[in-house]
Tab-separated table of C-alpha atoms in Angstrom:
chain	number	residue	atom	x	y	z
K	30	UNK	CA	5.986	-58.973	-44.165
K	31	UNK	CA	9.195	-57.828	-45.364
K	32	UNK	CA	9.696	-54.190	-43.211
K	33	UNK	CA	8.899	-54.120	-39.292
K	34	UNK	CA	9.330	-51.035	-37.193
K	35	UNK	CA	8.669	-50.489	-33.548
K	36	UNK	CA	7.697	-47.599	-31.239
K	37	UNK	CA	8.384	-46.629	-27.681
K	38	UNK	CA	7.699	-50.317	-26.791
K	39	UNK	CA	3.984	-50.658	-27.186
K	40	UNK	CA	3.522	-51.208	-30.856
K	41	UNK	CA	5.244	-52.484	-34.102
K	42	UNK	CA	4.178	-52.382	-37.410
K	43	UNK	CA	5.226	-53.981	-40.993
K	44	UNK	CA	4.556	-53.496	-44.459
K	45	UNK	CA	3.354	-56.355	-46.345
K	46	UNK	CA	5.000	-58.218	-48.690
K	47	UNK	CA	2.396	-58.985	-51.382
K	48	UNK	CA	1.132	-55.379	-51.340
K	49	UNK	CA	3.402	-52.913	-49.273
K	50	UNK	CA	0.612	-51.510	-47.160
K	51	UNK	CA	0.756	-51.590	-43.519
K	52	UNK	CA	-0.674	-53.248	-40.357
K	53	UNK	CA	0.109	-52.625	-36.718
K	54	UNK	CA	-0.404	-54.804	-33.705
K	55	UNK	CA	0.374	-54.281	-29.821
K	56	UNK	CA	2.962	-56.744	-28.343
K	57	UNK	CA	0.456	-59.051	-26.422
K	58	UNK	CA	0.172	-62.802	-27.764
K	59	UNK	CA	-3.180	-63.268	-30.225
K	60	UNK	CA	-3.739	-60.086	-30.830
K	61	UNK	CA	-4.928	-58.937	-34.043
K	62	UNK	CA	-3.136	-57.347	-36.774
K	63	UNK	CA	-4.721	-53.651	-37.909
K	64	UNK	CA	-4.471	-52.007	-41.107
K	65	UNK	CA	-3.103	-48.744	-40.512
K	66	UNK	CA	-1.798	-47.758	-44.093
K	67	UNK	CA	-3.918	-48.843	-46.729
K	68	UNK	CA	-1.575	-46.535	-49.581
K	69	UNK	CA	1.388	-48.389	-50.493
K	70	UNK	CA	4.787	-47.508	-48.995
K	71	UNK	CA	8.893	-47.420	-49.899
K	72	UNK	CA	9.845	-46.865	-46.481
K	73	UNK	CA	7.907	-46.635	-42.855
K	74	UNK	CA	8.742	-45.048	-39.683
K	75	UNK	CA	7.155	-45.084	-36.817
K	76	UNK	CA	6.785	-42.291	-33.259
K	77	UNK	CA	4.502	-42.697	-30.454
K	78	UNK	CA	1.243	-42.132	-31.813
K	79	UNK	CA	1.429	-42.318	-35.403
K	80	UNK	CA	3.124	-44.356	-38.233
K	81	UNK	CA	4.185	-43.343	-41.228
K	82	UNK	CA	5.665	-43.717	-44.664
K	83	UNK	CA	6.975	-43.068	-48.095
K	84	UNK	CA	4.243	-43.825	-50.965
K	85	UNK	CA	5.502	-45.319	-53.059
K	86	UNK	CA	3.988	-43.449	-55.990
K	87	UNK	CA	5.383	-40.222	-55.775
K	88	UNK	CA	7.696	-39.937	-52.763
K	89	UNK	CA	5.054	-37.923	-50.542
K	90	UNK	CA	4.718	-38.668	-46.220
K	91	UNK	CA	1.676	-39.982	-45.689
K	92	UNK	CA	0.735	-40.797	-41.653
K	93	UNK	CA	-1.816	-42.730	-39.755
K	94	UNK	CA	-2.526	-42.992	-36.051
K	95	UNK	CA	-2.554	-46.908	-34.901
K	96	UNK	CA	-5.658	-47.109	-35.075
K	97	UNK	CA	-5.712	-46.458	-38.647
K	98	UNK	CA	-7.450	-42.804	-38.809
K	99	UNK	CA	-5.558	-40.607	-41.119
K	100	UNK	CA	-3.367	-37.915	-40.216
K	101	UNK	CA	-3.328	-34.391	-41.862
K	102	UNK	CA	-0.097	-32.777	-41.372
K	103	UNK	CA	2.292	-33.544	-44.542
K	104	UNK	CA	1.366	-30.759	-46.766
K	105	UNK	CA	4.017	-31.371	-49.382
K	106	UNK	CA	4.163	-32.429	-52.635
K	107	UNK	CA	7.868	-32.807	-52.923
K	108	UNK	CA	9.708	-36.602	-52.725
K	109	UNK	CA	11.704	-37.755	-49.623
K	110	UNK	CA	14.078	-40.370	-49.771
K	111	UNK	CA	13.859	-40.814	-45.669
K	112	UNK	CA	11.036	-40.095	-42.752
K	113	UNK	CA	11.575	-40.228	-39.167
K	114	UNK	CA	8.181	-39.744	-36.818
K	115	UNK	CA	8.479	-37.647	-33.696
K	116	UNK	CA	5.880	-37.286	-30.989
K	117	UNK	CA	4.402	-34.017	-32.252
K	118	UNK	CA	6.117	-33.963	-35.817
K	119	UNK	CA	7.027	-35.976	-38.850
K	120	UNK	CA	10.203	-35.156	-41.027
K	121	UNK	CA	11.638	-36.090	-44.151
K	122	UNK	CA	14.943	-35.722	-46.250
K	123	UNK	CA	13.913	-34.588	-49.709
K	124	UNK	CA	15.214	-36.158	-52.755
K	125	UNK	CA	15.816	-33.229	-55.097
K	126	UNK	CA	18.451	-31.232	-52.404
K	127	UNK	CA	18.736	-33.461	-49.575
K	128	UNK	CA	17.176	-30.412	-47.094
K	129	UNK	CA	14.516	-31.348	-43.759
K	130	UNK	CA	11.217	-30.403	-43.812
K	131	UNK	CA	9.167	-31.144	-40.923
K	132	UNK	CA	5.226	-31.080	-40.627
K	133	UNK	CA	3.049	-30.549	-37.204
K	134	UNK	CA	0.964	-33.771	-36.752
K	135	UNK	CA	-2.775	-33.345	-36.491
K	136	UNK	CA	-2.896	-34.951	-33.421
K	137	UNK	CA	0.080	-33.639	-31.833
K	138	UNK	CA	-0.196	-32.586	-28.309
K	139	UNK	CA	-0.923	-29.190	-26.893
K	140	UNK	CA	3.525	-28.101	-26.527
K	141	UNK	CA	3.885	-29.571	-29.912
K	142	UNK	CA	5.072	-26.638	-32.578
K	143	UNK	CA	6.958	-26.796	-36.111
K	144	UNK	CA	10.251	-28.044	-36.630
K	145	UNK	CA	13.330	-26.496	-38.824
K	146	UNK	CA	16.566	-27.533	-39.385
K	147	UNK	CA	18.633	-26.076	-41.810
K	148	UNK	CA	21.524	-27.152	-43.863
K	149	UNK	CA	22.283	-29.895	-46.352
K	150	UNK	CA	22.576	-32.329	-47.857
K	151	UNK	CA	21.272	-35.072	-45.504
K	152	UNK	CA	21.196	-39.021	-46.191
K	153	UNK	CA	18.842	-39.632	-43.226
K	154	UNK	CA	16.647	-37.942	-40.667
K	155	UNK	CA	16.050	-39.278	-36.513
K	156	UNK	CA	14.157	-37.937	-34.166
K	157	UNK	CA	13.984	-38.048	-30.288
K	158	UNK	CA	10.679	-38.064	-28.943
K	159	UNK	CA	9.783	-38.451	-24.890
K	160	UNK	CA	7.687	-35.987	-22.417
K	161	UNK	CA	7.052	-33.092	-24.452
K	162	UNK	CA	10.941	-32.945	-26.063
K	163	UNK	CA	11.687	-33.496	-29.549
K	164	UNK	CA	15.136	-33.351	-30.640
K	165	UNK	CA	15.910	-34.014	-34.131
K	166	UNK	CA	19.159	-35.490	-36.087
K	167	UNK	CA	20.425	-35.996	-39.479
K	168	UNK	CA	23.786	-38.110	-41.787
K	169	UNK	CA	25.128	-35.711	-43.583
K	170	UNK	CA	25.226	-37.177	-47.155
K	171	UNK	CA	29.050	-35.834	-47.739
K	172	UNK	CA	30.674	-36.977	-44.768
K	173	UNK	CA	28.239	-39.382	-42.959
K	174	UNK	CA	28.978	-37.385	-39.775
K	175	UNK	CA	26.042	-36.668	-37.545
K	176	UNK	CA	24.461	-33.493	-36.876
K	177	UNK	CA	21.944	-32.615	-34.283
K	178	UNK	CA	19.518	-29.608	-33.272
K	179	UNK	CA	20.940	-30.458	-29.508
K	180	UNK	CA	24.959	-30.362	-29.921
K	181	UNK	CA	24.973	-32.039	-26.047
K	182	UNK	CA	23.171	-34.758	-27.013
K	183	UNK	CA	24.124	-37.526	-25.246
K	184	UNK	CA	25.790	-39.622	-28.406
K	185	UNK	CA	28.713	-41.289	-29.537
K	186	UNK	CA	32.288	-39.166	-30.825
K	187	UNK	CA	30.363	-36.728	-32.964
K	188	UNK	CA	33.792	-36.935	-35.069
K	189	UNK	CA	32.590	-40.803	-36.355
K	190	UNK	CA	31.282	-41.495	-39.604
K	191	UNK	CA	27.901	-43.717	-39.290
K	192	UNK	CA	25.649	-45.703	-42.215
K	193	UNK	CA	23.202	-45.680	-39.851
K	194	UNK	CA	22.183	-43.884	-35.863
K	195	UNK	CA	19.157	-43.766	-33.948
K	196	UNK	CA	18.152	-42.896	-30.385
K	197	UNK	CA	17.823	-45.685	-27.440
K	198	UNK	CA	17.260	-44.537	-24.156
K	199	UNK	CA	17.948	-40.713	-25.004
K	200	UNK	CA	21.545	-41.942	-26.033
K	201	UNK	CA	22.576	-41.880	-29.634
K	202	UNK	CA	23.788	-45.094	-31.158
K	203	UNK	CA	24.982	-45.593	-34.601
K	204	UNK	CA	26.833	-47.921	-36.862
K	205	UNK	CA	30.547	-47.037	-37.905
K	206	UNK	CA	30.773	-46.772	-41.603
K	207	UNK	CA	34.304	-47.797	-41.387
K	208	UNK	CA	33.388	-50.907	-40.076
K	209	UNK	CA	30.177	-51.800	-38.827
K	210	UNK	CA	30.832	-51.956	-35.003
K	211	UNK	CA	27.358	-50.825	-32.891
K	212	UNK	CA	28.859	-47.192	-30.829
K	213	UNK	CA	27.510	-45.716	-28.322
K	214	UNK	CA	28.741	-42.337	-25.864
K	215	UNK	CA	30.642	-44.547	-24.104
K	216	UNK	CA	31.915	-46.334	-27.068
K	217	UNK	CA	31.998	-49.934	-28.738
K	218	UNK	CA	28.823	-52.332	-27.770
K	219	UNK	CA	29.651	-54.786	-30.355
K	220	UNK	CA	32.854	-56.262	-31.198
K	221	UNK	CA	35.015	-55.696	-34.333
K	222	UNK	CA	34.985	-58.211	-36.840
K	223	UNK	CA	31.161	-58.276	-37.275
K	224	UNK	CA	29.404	-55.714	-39.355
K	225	UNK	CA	26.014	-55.175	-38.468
K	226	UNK	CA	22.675	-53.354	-40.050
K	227	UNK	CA	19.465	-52.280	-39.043
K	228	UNK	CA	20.222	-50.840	-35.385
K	229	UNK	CA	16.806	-50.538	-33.569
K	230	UNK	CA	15.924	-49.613	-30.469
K	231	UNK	CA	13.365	-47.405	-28.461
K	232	UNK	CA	13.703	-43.697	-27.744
K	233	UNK	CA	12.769	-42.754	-24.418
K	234	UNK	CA	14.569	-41.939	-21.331
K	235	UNK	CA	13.318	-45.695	-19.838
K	236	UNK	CA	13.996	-48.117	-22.384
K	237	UNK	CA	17.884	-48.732	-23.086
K	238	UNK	CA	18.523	-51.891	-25.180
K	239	UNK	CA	18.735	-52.125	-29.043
K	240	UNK	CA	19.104	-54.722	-31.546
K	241	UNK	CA	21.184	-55.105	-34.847
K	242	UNK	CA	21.289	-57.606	-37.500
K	243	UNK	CA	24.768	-59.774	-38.020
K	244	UNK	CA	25.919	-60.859	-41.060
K	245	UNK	CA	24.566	-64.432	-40.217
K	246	UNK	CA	21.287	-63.311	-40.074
K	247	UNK	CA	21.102	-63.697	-36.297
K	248	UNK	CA	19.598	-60.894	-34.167
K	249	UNK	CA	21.573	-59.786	-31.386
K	250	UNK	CA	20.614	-56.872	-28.495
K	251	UNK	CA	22.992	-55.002	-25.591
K	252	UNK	CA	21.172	-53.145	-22.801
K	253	UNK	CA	22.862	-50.584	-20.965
K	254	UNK	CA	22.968	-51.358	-17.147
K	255	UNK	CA	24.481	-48.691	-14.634
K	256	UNK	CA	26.169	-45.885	-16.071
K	257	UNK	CA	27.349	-46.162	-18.915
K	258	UNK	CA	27.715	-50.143	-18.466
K	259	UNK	CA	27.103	-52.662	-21.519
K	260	UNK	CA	25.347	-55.871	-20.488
K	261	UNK	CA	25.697	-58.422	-23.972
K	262	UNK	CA	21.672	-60.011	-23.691
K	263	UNK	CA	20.007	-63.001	-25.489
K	264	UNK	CA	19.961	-63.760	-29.285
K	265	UNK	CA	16.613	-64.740	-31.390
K	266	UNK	CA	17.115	-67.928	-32.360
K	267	UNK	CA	16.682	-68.218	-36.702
K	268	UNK	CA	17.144	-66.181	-39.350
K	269	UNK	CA	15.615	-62.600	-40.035
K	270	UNK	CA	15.636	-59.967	-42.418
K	271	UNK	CA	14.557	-56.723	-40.110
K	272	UNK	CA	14.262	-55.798	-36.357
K	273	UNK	CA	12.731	-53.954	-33.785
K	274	UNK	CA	13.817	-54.084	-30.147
K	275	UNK	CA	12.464	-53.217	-26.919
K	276	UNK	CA	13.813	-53.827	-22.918
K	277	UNK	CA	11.187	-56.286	-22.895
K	278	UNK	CA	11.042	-57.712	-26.070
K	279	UNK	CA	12.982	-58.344	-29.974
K	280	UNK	CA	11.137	-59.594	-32.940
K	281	UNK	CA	12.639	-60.319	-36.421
K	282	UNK	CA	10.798	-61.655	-39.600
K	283	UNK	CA	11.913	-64.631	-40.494
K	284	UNK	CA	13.545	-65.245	-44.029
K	285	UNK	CA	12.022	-68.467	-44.718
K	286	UNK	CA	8.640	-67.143	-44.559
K	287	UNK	CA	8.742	-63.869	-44.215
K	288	UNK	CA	6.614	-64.018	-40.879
K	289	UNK	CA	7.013	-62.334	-37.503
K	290	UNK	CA	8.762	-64.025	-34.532
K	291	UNK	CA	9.028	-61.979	-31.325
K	292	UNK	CA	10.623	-63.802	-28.215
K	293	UNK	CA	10.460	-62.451	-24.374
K	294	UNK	CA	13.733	-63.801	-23.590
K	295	UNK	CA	15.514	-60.474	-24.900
K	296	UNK	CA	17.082	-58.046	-22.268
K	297	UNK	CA	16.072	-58.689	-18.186
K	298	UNK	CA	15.916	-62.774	-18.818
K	299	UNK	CA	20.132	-63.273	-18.721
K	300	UNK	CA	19.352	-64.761	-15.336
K	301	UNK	CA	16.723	-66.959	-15.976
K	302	UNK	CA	18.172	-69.785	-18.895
K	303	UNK	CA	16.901	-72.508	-20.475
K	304	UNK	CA	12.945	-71.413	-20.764
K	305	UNK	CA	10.855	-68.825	-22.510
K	306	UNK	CA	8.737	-66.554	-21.198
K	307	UNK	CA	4.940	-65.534	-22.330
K	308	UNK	CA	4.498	-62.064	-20.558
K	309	UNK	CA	6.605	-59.476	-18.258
K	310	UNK	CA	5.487	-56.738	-16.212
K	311	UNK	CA	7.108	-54.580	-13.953
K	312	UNK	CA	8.952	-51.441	-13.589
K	313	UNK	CA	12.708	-50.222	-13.302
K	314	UNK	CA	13.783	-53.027	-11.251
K	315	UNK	CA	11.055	-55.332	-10.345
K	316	UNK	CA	9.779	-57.705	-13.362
K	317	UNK	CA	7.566	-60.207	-12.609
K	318	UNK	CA	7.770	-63.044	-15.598
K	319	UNK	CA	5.372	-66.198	-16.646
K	320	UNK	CA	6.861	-69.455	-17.722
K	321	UNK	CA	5.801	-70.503	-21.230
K	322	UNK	CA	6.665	-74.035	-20.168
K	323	UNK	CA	4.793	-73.870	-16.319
K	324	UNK	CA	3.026	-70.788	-15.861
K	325	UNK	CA	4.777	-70.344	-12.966
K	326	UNK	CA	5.831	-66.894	-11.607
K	327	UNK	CA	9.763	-65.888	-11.564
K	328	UNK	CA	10.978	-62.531	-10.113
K	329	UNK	CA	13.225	-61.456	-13.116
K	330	UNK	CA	15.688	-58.005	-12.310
K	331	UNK	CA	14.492	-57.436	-9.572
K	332	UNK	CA	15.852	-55.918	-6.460
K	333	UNK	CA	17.135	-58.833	-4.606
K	334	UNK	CA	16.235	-57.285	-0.831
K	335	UNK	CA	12.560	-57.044	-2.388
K	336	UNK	CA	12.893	-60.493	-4.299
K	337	UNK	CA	13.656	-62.373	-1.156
K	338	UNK	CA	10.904	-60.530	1.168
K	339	UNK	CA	8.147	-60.576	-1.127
K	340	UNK	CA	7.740	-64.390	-1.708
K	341	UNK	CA	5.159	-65.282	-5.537
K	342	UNK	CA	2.327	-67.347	-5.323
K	343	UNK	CA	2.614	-70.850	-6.720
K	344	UNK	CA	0.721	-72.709	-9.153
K	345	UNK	CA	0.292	-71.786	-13.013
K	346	UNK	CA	-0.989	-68.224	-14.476
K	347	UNK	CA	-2.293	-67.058	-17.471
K	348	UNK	CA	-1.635	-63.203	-16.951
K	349	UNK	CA	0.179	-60.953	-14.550
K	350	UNK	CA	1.244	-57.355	-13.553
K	351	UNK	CA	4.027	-57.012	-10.865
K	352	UNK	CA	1.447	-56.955	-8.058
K	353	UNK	CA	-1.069	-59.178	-9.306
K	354	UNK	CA	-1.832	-62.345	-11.578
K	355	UNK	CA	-4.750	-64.609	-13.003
K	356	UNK	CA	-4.720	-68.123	-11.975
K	357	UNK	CA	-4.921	-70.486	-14.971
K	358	UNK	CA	-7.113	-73.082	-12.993
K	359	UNK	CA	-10.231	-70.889	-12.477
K	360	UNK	CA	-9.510	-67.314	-13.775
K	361	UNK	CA	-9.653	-65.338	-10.351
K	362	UNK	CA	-7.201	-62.487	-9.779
K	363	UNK	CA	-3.996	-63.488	-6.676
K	364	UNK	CA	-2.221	-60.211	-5.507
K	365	UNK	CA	0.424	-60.596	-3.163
K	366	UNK	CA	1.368	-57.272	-2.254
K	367	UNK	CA	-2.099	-55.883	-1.165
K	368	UNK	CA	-4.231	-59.574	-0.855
K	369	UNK	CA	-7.558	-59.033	-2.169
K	370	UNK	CA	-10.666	-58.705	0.420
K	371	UNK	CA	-11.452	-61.971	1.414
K	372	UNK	CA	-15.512	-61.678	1.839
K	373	UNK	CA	-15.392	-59.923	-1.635
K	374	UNK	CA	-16.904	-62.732	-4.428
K	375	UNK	CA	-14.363	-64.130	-6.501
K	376	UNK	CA	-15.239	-63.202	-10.429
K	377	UNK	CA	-12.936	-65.084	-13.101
K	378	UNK	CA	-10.918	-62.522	-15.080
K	379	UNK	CA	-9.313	-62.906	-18.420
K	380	UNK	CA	-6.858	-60.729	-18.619
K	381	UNK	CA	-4.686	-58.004	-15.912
């Protein structure tokens, strides 16, 4: 793969190398790949229920659910040079005059209606996508400031040229052109000195982490904790040539081989060094996490009143939610919240 995009945290998706089609996966260990785009694409972009993409032919959006099932809605003929996917629409920056059009998905939801947004010339096109709002954003080509169909926004000085923004967490982030530093509305998450690319990150009002690519090749991801606070998180070990970030996981694609490492260790494991982690579950602030090493169970973020009342079952487990795991040794579901009925019969599970 050489592209990878992700959205709101369940999915990613990258193009291939050898073709430039696409495939799209969930984040859960073994499983498979699908082949979403089957048209070859220049650029891909991805919203909460569908993925889509440049073709490479003649410039035109073409979109696919994740399932693969085609998506009317792009009724253009005209080139873009940039898409962004939103939850009910898809819009692109067209190459001849550097205007937004923007196309009603077919499988939008029931608030969903057309987007406009005048002006021009843009360089790029973001959108903002989380219980039925979409806000939309766009790099003016001239100036590289940023201009948004919101102005109060939550973003960073609107007064900064950026190569690059996107939304994490309902917050605008970007990359100043001047000289590569990560911003944010409360201003600087990286330091000055490194220039990074390829800022990623989810869009919703839950998930507040990104990721951006250093010179080096190394990723590294901030998460905002508190208001307004910056919290510096893990790196992915290696080399990589894209990103996609999450608050429970990072990936990259690796430069030797051009294949796709993700690691859990990105975001709500500061506290927990020296081991990696094969699944999370949880919500605001109680995580439960599995050793990839043990199996064991490790209360990760969580609120340390609840942490130190609710005590996790020993032994090693295969799967878990935050109230509930399968025991690697026979397969049978332990809760410890809400035990299960004792006289019911114990059936081996595979997966929570």
């Amino acid at each position: 793969y050489d592209r990878l995009v992700g959205a709101q945290g369940k999915m990613a998706c990258a193009r291939r190398r050898v073709d430039h089609t696409v495939d799209c996966w969930a984040p859960t260990t073994g499983t498979p790949a699908q082949l979403v785009l089957s048209t070859p694409v220049a650029q891909l972009a991805a919203g909460p229920t569908a993925v889509c993409g440049l073709r490479e032919s003649d410039g035109s959006i073409v979109c696919s659910d994740y399932l693969g099932a085609p998506l009317s809605g792009p009724t253009s003929s005209e080139a873009y040079s940039s898409v962004s996917v939103g939850e009910a629409n898809v819009c692109g920056v067209r190459t001849r005059d550097g205007g937004i059009d923007c196309f009603l998905l077919s499988n939008a939801p029931p608030w969903g209606k057309p987007l406009s947004f005048p002006g021009g010339p843009f360089a790029s096109v973001i959108m903002y996508a989380y219980s039925s709002t979409e806000l939309l954003c766009a790099i003016e080509s001239a100036t590289s400031l940023l201009r948004c169909s919101d102005p109060v926004a939550p973003r960073f000085d609107p007064a900064t040229p950026v190569r690059e923004a996107r939304f994490v967490g309902y917050r605008l982030q970007g990359i100043r052109k001047s000289d590569g530093v990560v911003v944010y509305p409360g201003g600087e998450l990286s330091r000055s000195g490194t220039v990074y690319q390829g800022l990623s990150g989810v869009n919703n009002r839950i998930e507040d982490s990104s990721c951006a690519l250093a010179p080096d090749g190394r990723i590294r991801c901030w998460r905002l904790g508190g208001y307004m606070g910056v919290e510096a998180v893990d790196e992915l070990e290696g080399s990589y040539t894209a990103t996609v970030g999450s608050h429970i996981s990072a990936c990259g694609i690796r430069k030797a081989d051009g294949q796709l490492e993700c690691t859990g260790s990105v975001a709500f494991f500061r506290d927990l060094p020296g081991d990696r982690h094969v699944k999370i579950a949880g919500w605001v602030n109680r995580f439960v996490a599995i050793e990839a090493s043990t199996g064991r169970l490790r209360w990760v973020a969580a609120n340390a009143a609840y942490a130190v009342a609710q005590a996790l079952p020993v032994g090693a487990y295969t799967d878990t939610t935050d109230f509930c795991a399968i025991r690697a040794s026979d397969g049978h579901p332990v809760c410890w919240e809400s035990p299960l009925d004792s006289t019911a019969p114990p059936v081996p599970m595979g997966a929570l």
